[in-house]
Amino acid sequence: QEAKAILDQAANASCIEAEVCAFVCSMLCQSSRLFNGTCALGLPLDMTPDAKGGQEESGTAEVAKLDWYYVEFDPDAVPVEQYYARYQRNSNVPTIESVSIAHMVIPDGASVNEAEAFLLRQGFYRLSAEAQPFYERLGYSQHSLKLLEHQPVADALGPGGVYHTLMGECLNITQEQYVGTTAVREQWHTFHYDLCFFRYTTQYEVHSKPDAAAQFDESGAQQAVEEEKPAEKILLGRAVGFSGGEFS
């Protein structure tokens, strides 16, 4: 599909490593009536003198060689998001702008006021990201306060509040478990659990480096070594309260 419009705009190459270039392109190129959803990012490889004789003969500066990186994106993502934001109550949901603005630069041709407004928005989202852990701690503190306030009625901390000392405590457990599989070497796995009372329980697998014998198959051929992947934390459940019944 041919491009309906071509926009030459600068962006920060850091979006590639962060895997958010599609969001940056959605911010820069809005509306499918103008753009076809293909974004080409030119990454400078090196700077070399002009091939026609250099700067002295051609009168031009150094010519940048570019390596092109293509990204598919949704040109209607931002307008659609803004439309649904009118009816969305949760203001803490990340927006396309909040995810991408750190990898954007001041638009070409922007006025002084527009450039200042862009930098202010960029600073706002940066501070919001830095403050997120504090918001989470504040939310947990407010939740804990509500549990303590309603404890006499709801027994939120156990019958008669007997477990109130566990508020804010977490147990960290790492254990080896049997996992049913056909590969004998993979039957035992090590898992780490975080049990946070009145909050949640999470789990992730602890990957250990294979021993020397595991690097070879039964024929003696060396197997390909897979790159170590970061552990994926799985939420097993959240606290919902205590079941009825007398405590003894």
XYZ file of N, CA and C in Angstrom, residues 11-156:
438
model
N 12.777 11.611 15.809
C 12.404 10.898 17.025
C 13.672 10.312 17.617
N 13.582 9.874 18.856
C 14.737 9.311 19.536
C 14.818 7.818 19.251
N 16.004 7.353 18.843
C 16.172 5.926 18.526
C 16.011 5.033 19.745
N 15.918 5.607 20.936
C 15.731 4.795 22.142
C 14.414 4.043 22.136
N 13.490 4.455 21.270
C 12.197 3.769 21.207
C 12.343 2.337 20.715
N 13.433 2.054 19.984
C 13.635 0.703 19.459
C 13.917 -0.259 20.597
N 14.849 0.107 21.458
C 15.185 -0.754 22.593
C 14.004 -0.889 23.551
N 13.240 0.207 23.704
C 12.080 0.175 24.596
C 10.863 -0.470 23.944
N 10.944 -0.767 22.639
C 9.865 -1.404 21.883
C 8.580 -0.575 21.914
N 8.725 0.740 21.738
C 7.552 1.622 21.738
C 7.533 2.512 20.490
N 8.324 2.143 19.469
C 8.368 2.969 18.256
C 7.001 3.062 17.578
N 6.207 2.002 17.680
C 4.869 2.037 17.085
C 4.013 3.114 17.732
N 4.168 3.308 19.045
C 3.413 4.345 19.741
C 3.912 5.736 19.359
N 5.233 5.869 19.186
C 5.790 7.155 18.751
C 5.235 7.522 17.377
N 5.200 6.542 16.475
C 4.678 6.793 15.123
C 3.190 7.139 15.169
N 2.445 6.506 16.081
C 1.017 6.825 16.223
C 0.817 8.255 16.694
N 1.749 8.756 17.515
C 1.667 10.140 17.967
C 1.991 11.118 16.846
N 2.989 10.782 16.035
C 3.444 11.697 14.992
C 2.551 11.670 13.759
N 2.026 10.497 13.417
C 1.257 10.332 12.177
C -0.156 9.874 12.527
N -1.062 10.784 12.651
C -2.421 10.483 13.078
C -3.400 10.554 11.911
N -4.349 9.625 11.904
C -5.440 9.504 10.927
C -5.051 8.610 9.751
N -5.836 7.544 9.562
C -5.628 6.632 8.431
C -6.018 7.264 7.112
N -6.648 8.419 7.142
C -6.950 9.129 5.903
C -5.695 9.764 5.310
N -4.659 9.901 6.128
C -3.421 10.527 5.670
C -2.250 9.562 5.611
N -2.231 8.552 6.512
C -1.078 7.670 6.610
C -1.521 6.213 6.511
N -0.631 5.375 5.931
C -1.004 3.979 5.672
C -0.580 3.015 6.764
N 0.068 3.483 7.812
C 0.418 2.609 8.918
C 1.801 2.005 8.844
N 2.663 2.505 7.965
C 4.051 2.046 7.903
C 4.972 3.211 8.247
N 5.823 2.987 9.223
C 6.726 4.029 9.701
C 8.152 3.579 9.439
N 8.951 4.425 8.806
C 10.346 4.117 8.496
C 11.254 4.999 9.344
N 12.074 4.364 10.184
C 13.004 5.091 11.038
C 14.405 4.967 10.469
N 15.027 6.091 10.174
C 16.375 6.101 9.626
C 17.400 6.237 10.733
N 18.220 5.202 10.929
C 19.237 5.215 11.971
C 20.595 5.511 11.341
N 21.296 6.565 11.764
C 22.603 6.895 11.181
C 23.645 5.846 11.537
N 24.298 5.289 10.496
C 25.363 4.317 10.709
C 26.688 5.019 10.970
N 27.039 5.950 10.092
C 28.249 6.741 10.278
C 28.119 8.012 9.449
N 29.070 8.902 9.595
C 29.092 10.148 8.838
C 30.336 10.133 7.958
N 30.150 10.207 6.634
C 31.275 10.152 5.705
C 31.246 11.368 4.800
N 32.397 11.830 4.313
C 32.411 12.966 3.391
C 31.641 12.638 2.125
N 31.128 13.647 1.485
C 30.365 13.465 0.245
C 31.227 12.761 -0.788
N 30.647 11.759 -1.467
C 31.395 10.939 -2.415
C 31.858 11.712 -3.630
N 31.301 12.866 -3.874
C 31.647 13.615 -5.087
C 32.887 14.484 -4.910
N 33.620 14.317 -3.838
C 34.834 15.099 -3.697
C 34.973 15.741 -2.347
N 34.064 15.488 -1.441
C 34.184 16.024 -0.102
C 33.572 17.381 0.039
N 33.682 17.920 1.214
C 33.005 19.159 1.553
C 33.571 20.338 0.775
N 34.873 20.320 0.495
C 35.486 21.460 -0.163
C 34.965 21.625 -1.587
N 34.832 20.494 -2.341
C 34.400 20.578 -3.734
C 32.896 20.730 -3.847
N 32.168 19.981 -3.065
C 30.708 19.983 -3.220
C 30.056 21.112 -2.452
N 30.739 21.591 -1.430
C 30.137 22.649 -0.626
C 29.061 22.141 0.293
N 28.987 20.848 0.470
C 27.963 20.256 1.342
C 28.618 19.685 2.572
N 27.815 19.507 3.625
C 28.323 18.900 4.853
C 28.420 17.406 4.669
N 28.833 16.728 5.705
C 28.946 15.276 5.641
C 27.588 14.654 5.410
N 27.572 13.555 4.654
C 26.333 12.864 4.297
C 26.134 11.680 5.237
N 24.995 11.587 5.822
C 24.702 10.505 6.774
C 24.216 9.268 6.045
N 24.816 8.137 6.363
C 24.318 6.866 5.857
C 23.303 6.328 6.850
N 22.139 5.925 6.356
C 21.051 5.510 7.234
C 20.744 4.029 7.071
N 20.451 3.408 8.177
C 19.946 2.042 8.198
C 18.462 2.137 8.546
N 17.592 1.637 7.661
C 16.153 1.854 7.824
C 15.529 0.740 8.639
N 14.707 1.161 9.581
C 14.001 0.261 10.498
C 12.512 0.534 10.338
N 11.761 -0.483 9.859
C 10.346 -0.293 9.527
C 9.449 -0.801 10.653
N 8.420 -0.017 10.949
C 7.493 -0.329 12.028
C 6.066 -0.182 11.516
N 5.236 -1.178 11.823
C 3.816 -1.076 11.522
C 3.110 -0.448 12.727
N 2.234 0.503 12.469
C 1.541 1.189 13.565
C 0.113 1.503 13.159
N -0.674 1.913 14.121
C -2.073 2.261 13.893
C -2.209 3.782 13.864
N -2.445 4.379 12.719
C -2.561 5.849 12.654
C -3.812 6.394 13.331
N -4.770 5.513 13.635
C -6.005 5.960 14.293
C -5.981 5.702 15.799
N -4.870 5.199 16.326
C -4.817 4.805 17.734
C -5.055 5.978 18.671
N -4.424 7.116 18.404
C -4.558 8.266 19.308
C -5.971 8.852 19.261
N -6.557 9.105 18.077
C -7.933 9.605 18.065
C -8.925 8.661 18.734
N -8.769 7.364 18.529
C -9.673 6.390 19.148
C -9.495 6.402 20.664
N -8.253 6.474 21.106
C -7.988 6.518 22.548
C -8.606 7.762 23.172
N -8.475 8.894 22.514
C -9.046 10.133 23.039
C -10.564 10.071 23.084
N -11.168 9.384 22.114
C -12.627 9.243 22.090
C -13.109 8.438 23.298
N -12.462 7.276 23.551
C -12.899 6.422 24.657
C -12.504 6.995 26.011
N -11.484 7.871 26.036
C -11.066 8.468 27.302
C -12.163 9.333 27.910
N -13.086 9.813 27.077
C -14.189 10.632 27.595
C -15.094 9.832 28.529
N -15.169 8.515 28.297
C -16.078 7.674 29.074
C -15.331 6.762 30.038
N -14.019 6.945 30.152
C -13.222 6.070 31.000
C -13.002 6.726 32.355
N -13.311 6.000 33.404
C -13.188 6.549 34.746
C -11.777 6.427 35.306
N -11.064 5.363 34.925
C -9.728 5.123 35.474
C -8.706 6.009 34.772
N -8.240 7.040 35.457
C -7.280 7.970 34.867
C -5.842 7.480 34.991
N -5.627 6.332 35.673
C -4.274 5.814 35.860
C -3.825 4.898 34.727
N -4.709 4.641 33.764
C -4.352 3.778 32.647
C -3.342 4.500 31.758
N -2.198 3.865 31.424
C -1.204 4.529 30.569
C -1.783 4.884 29.209
N -1.436 6.065 28.726
C -1.878 6.509 27.412
C -0.737 6.358 26.415
N -1.070 6.466 25.133
C -0.038 6.377 24.105
C 0.985 7.489 24.287
N 0.510 8.677 24.640
C 1.430 9.788 24.836
C 2.352 9.534 26.024
N 1.825 9.006 27.120
C 2.650 8.775 28.305
C 3.718 7.729 28.045
N 3.439 6.763 27.157
C 4.397 5.700 26.856
C 5.459 6.173 25.872
N 5.083 7.056 24.952
C 5.969 7.409 23.849
C 6.709 8.731 24.011
N 6.218 9.647 24.824
C 6.753 11.001 24.816
C 8.213 11.069 25.261
N 8.656 10.122 26.072
C 10.059 10.119 26.501
C 11.000 9.863 25.339
N 10.494 9.291 24.247
C 11.312 8.948 23.079
C 11.044 9.896 21.915
N 10.373 10.995 22.182
C 10.088 11.989 21.156
C 10.956 13.221 21.377
N 11.091 14.019 20.332
C 11.861 15.258 20.422
C 10.961 16.414 19.998
N 11.425 17.632 20.227
C 10.638 18.806 19.856
C 10.362 18.779 18.358
N 9.114 18.879 17.941
C 8.774 18.809 16.514
C 9.474 19.893 15.710
N 9.855 19.556 14.474
C 10.460 20.538 13.583
C 9.481 21.667 13.304
N 9.988 22.871 13.315
C 9.150 24.024 13.020
C 8.287 24.491 14.163
N 8.489 23.909 15.365
C 7.677 24.308 16.518
C 8.072 25.705 16.979
N 7.084 26.464 17.433
C 7.355 27.792 17.966
C 7.955 27.661 19.369
N 8.391 28.775 19.931
C 8.963 28.753 21.269
C 7.939 28.253 22.288
N 6.707 28.717 22.165
C 5.661 28.290 23.097
C 5.334 26.807 22.925
N 5.288 26.339 21.682
C 4.998 24.920 21.433
C 6.127 24.031 21.966
N 7.369 24.483 21.789
C 8.507 23.714 22.300
C 8.481 23.656 23.822
N 8.144 24.776 24.459
C 8.080 24.806 25.914
C 6.952 23.916 26.425
N 5.808 23.927 25.746
C 4.686 23.078 26.139
C 5.054 21.606 26.001
N 5.789 21.245 24.940
C 6.210 19.859 24.743
C 7.139 19.411 25.873
N 8.119 20.261 26.217
C 9.058 19.918 27.281
C 8.356 19.789 28.633
N 7.333 20.624 28.859
C 6.576 20.535 30.104
C 5.801 19.226 30.180
N 5.175 18.815 29.059
C 4.459 17.540 29.035
C 5.428 16.378 29.250
N 6.585 16.461 28.603
C 7.591 15.413 28.749
C 8.053 15.303 30.205
N 8.277 16.460 30.847
C 8.677 16.457 32.245
C 7.585 15.946 33.158
N 6.329 16.273 32.825
C 5.196 15.809 33.633
C 5.108 14.292 33.639
N 5.213 13.670 32.459
C 5.120 12.214 32.394
C 6.339 11.551 33.031
N 7.508 12.183 32.935
C 8.693 11.622 33.582
C 8.524 11.616 35.099
N 8.043 12.732 35.648
C 7.821 12.805 37.096
C 6.712 11.848 37.531
N 5.688 11.676 36.690
C 4.608 10.746 37.025
C 5.129 9.313 37.110
N 6.026 8.951 36.180
C 6.601 7.604 36.203
C 7.466 7.410 37.441
N 8.233 8.449 37.813
C 9.086 8.349 38.991
C 8.257 8.278 40.272
N 7.079 8.911 40.244
C 6.238 8.933 41.442
C 5.355 7.697 41.565
N 5.323 6.837 40.548
C 4.420 5.692 40.567
C 4.632 4.784 41.770
N 5.888 4.469 42.153
C 6.063 3.627 43.355
C 5.477 4.259 44.614
N 5.550 5.594 44.710
C 4.996 6.267 45.880
C 3.467 6.225 45.868
N 2.877 6.335 44.651
C 1.423 6.197 44.545
C 0.981 4.808 44.985
N 1.753 3.781 44.598
C 1.408 2.412 44.975
C 1.496 2.226 46.490
N 2.535 2.794 47.096
C 2.664 2.701 48.552
C 1.536 3.452 49.253
N 1.156 4.614 48.685
C 0.052 5.371 49.256
C -1.245 4.581 49.162
N -1.479 3.943 47.998
C -2.686 3.143 47.834
C -2.733 1.983 48.811
N -1.584 1.334 49.020
C -1.558 0.228 49.969
C -1.810 0.721 51.395
N -1.249 1.883 51.737
C -1.456 2.434 53.079
C -2.926 2.763 53.308
N -3.574 3.334 52.282
C -4.993 3.645 52.411
C -5.819 2.374 52.542
N -5.428 1.333 51.773
C -6.133 0.053 51.867
C -5.974 -0.553 53.262
N -4.750 -0.476 53.796
C -4.504 -1.006 55.144
C -5.315 -0.253 56.182
N -5.415 1.069 56.018
C -6.180 1.875 56.972
C -7.659 1.483 56.957
N -8.188 1.207 55.754
C -9.589 0.793 55.667
C -9.796 -0.555 56.344
N -8.821 -1.470 56.161
C -8.935 -2.771 56.835
C -8.982 -2.610 58.345
N -8.142 -1.725 58.866
C -8.111 -1.513 60.308
C -9.386 -0.851 60.805
N -9.938 0.067 59.994
C -11.161 0.765 60.402
C -12.366 -0.166 60.420
N -12.428 -1.099 59.432
C -13.586 -1.986 59.321
C -13.364 -3.329 60.004
N -12.207 -3.518 60.619
C -11.900 -4.785 61.256
C -12.943 -5.225 62.282
N -13.411 -4.362 63.186
C -14.376 -4.832 64.195
C -15.653 -5.399 63.603
N -16.046 -4.939 62.419
C -17.298 -5.385 61.813
C -17.081 -6.558 60.875
N -16.067 -6.442 60.016
C -15.900 -7.434 58.946
C -14.893 -8.524 59.277
N -14.175 -8.414 60.384
C -13.119 -9.379 60.694
C -12.142 -9.500 59.528
N -11.756 -8.351 58.964
C -10.890 -8.353 57.785
C -9.499 -8.879 58.080
